[in-house]
Amino acid sequence: MAYILTAIMSGGVAAILSLFAGEAWGQIFLNYVIYGHVGIVVLAVAQVLAGIIDRRLDTQD
Protein backbone atom coordinates (compact mmCIF):
# COMPACT_ATOMS: atom_id res chain seq x y z
CA MET A 1 0.00 0.00 0.00
CA ALA A 2 2.84 2.37 0.78
CA TYR A 3 4.29 1.83 -2.68
CA ILE A 4 1.01 2.79 -4.34
CA LEU A 5 0.59 5.89 -2.20
CA THR A 6 4.17 6.95 -2.86
CA ALA A 7 3.65 6.57 -6.60
CA ILE A 8 0.45 8.58 -6.51
CA MET A 9 1.94 11.37 -4.39
CA SER A 10 5.29 11.73 -6.18
CA GLY A 11 3.71 11.38 -9.62
CA GLY A 12 0.94 13.77 -8.66
CA VAL A 13 3.37 16.46 -7.57
CA ALA A 14 5.27 16.13 -10.85
CA ALA A 15 2.02 16.34 -12.81
CA ILE A 16 0.82 19.40 -10.91
CA LEU A 17 4.15 21.17 -11.43
CA SER A 18 4.01 20.34 -15.14
CA LEU A 19 0.46 21.64 -15.29
CA PHE A 20 1.48 24.93 -13.70
CA ALA A 21 4.44 25.18 -16.09
CA GLY A 22 2.02 25.00 -19.02
CA GLU A 23 3.10 21.64 -20.43
CA ALA A 24 0.98 19.62 -22.85
CA TRP A 25 -1.30 16.85 -21.55
CA GLY A 26 1.02 14.13 -22.87
CA GLN A 27 3.97 15.59 -20.98
CA ILE A 28 1.91 15.92 -17.80
CA PHE A 29 0.88 12.25 -18.02
CA LEU A 30 4.45 11.19 -18.83
CA ASN A 31 5.78 13.06 -15.79
CA TYR A 32 3.08 11.44 -13.65
CA VAL A 33 4.08 7.96 -14.78
CA ILE A 34 7.86 8.45 -14.74
CA TYR A 35 8.10 10.23 -11.40
CA GLY A 36 5.56 7.88 -9.88
CA HIS A 37 7.85 4.97 -10.69
CA VAL A 38 10.88 6.90 -9.44
CA GLY A 39 9.05 7.38 -6.12
CA ILE A 40 8.44 3.64 -5.89
CA VAL A 41 12.10 2.88 -6.58
CA VAL A 42 13.30 5.36 -3.95
CA LEU A 43 10.95 3.86 -1.36
CA ALA A 44 12.04 0.30 -2.23
CA VAL A 45 15.74 1.18 -1.99
CA ALA A 46 15.20 2.94 1.34
CA GLN A 47 13.34 -0.09 2.69
CA VAL A 48 16.07 -2.51 1.60
CA LEU A 49 18.84 -0.33 3.03
CA ALA A 50 16.97 0.09 6.31
CA GLY A 51 16.63 -3.68 6.57
CA ILE A 52 20.34 -4.19 5.90
CA ILE A 53 21.32 -1.56 8.48
CA ASP A 54 18.89 -3.01 11.01
CA ARG A 55 20.31 -6.51 10.58
CA ARG A 56 23.88 -5.22 10.96
CA LEU A 57 23.00 -3.34 14.14
CA ASP A 58 21.26 -6.39 15.59
CA THR A 59 24.27 -8.64 15.02
CA GLN A 60 26.72 -6.23 16.66
CA ASP A 61 25.32 -6.79 20.16
mmCIF file of C-alpha atoms in Angstrom:
data_model
loop_
_atom_site.group_PDB
_atom_site.id
_atom_site.type_symbol
_atom_site.label_atom_id
_atom_site.label_comp_id
_atom_site.label_asym_id
_atom_site.label_seq_id
_atom_site.Cartn_x
_atom_site.Cartn_y
_atom_site.Cartn_z
ATOM 1 C CA MET A 1 0.000 0.000 0.000
ATOM 2 C CA ALA A 2 2.841 2.374 0.783
ATOM 3 C CA TYR A 3 4.287 1.832 -2.680
ATOM 4 C CA ILE A 4 1.013 2.786 -4.340
ATOM 5 C CA LEU A 5 0.586 5.887 -2.195
ATOM 6 C CA THR A 6 4.172 6.949 -2.858
ATOM 7 C CA ALA A 7 3.653 6.570 -6.604
ATOM 8 C CA ILE A 8 0.446 8.580 -6.507
ATOM 9 C CA MET A 9 1.944 11.373 -4.393
ATOM 10 C CA SER A 10 5.291 11.734 -6.181
ATOM 11 C CA GLY A 11 3.710 11.378 -9.624
ATOM 12 C CA GLY A 12 0.937 13.775 -8.657
ATOM 13 C CA VAL A 13 3.374 16.456 -7.573
ATOM 14 C CA ALA A 14 5.273 16.131 -10.848
ATOM 15 C CA ALA A 15 2.022 16.337 -12.805
ATOM 16 C CA ILE A 16 0.825 19.403 -10.913
ATOM 17 C CA LEU A 17 4.152 21.169 -11.430
ATOM 18 C CA SER A 18 4.014 20.343 -15.143
ATOM 19 C CA LEU A 19 0.457 21.640 -15.294
ATOM 20 C CA PHE A 20 1.479 24.933 -13.697
ATOM 21 C CA ALA A 21 4.437 25.181 -16.093
ATOM 22 C CA GLY A 22 2.018 24.998 -19.023
ATOM 23 C CA GLU A 23 3.097 21.641 -20.425
ATOM 24 C CA ALA A 24 0.982 19.619 -22.850
ATOM 25 C CA TRP A 25 -1.303 16.848 -21.553
ATOM 26 C CA GLY A 26 1.018 14.133 -22.866
ATOM 27 C CA GLN A 27 3.965 15.592 -20.980
ATOM 28 C CA ILE A 28 1.910 15.920 -17.797
ATOM 29 C CA PHE A 29 0.881 12.251 -18.022
ATOM 30 C CA LEU A 30 4.446 11.190 -18.826
ATOM 31 C CA ASN A 31 5.778 13.060 -15.793
ATOM 32 C CA TYR A 32 3.078 11.444 -13.650
ATOM 33 C CA VAL A 33 4.081 7.957 -14.784
ATOM 34 C CA ILE A 34 7.859 8.446 -14.743
ATOM 35 C CA TYR A 35 8.102 10.235 -11.399
ATOM 36 C CA GLY A 36 5.561 7.879 -9.875
ATOM 37 C CA HIS A 37 7.849 4.975 -10.693
ATOM 38 C CA VAL A 38 10.883 6.903 -9.438
ATOM 39 C CA GLY A 39 9.048 7.383 -6.123
ATOM 40 C CA ILE A 40 8.435 3.639 -5.889
ATOM 41 C CA VAL A 41 12.105 2.881 -6.583
ATOM 42 C CA VAL A 42 13.301 5.361 -3.950
ATOM 43 C CA LEU A 43 10.952 3.855 -1.359
ATOM 44 C CA ALA A 44 12.041 0.303 -2.226
ATOM 45 C CA VAL A 45 15.744 1.179 -1.992
ATOM 46 C CA ALA A 46 15.197 2.942 1.339
ATOM 47 C CA GLN A 47 13.341 -0.091 2.691
ATOM 48 C CA VAL A 48 16.065 -2.514 1.605
ATOM 49 C CA LEU A 49 18.839 -0.327 3.032
ATOM 50 C CA ALA A 50 16.972 0.091 6.309
ATOM 51 C CA GLY A 51 16.632 -3.684 6.566
ATOM 52 C CA ILE A 52 20.342 -4.185 5.904
ATOM 53 C CA ILE A 53 21.318 -1.562 8.480
ATOM 54 C CA ASP A 54 18.894 -3.011 11.009
ATOM 55 C CA ARG A 55 20.307 -6.513 10.581
ATOM 56 C CA ARG A 56 23.875 -5.222 10.958
ATOM 57 C CA LEU A 57 23.000 -3.338 14.136
ATOM 58 C CA ASP A 58 21.258 -6.394 15.594
ATOM 59 C CA THR A 59 24.274 -8.642 15.019
ATOM 60 C CA GLN A 60 26.717 -6.227 16.660
ATOM 61 C CA ASP A 61 25.319 -6.793 20.160
#
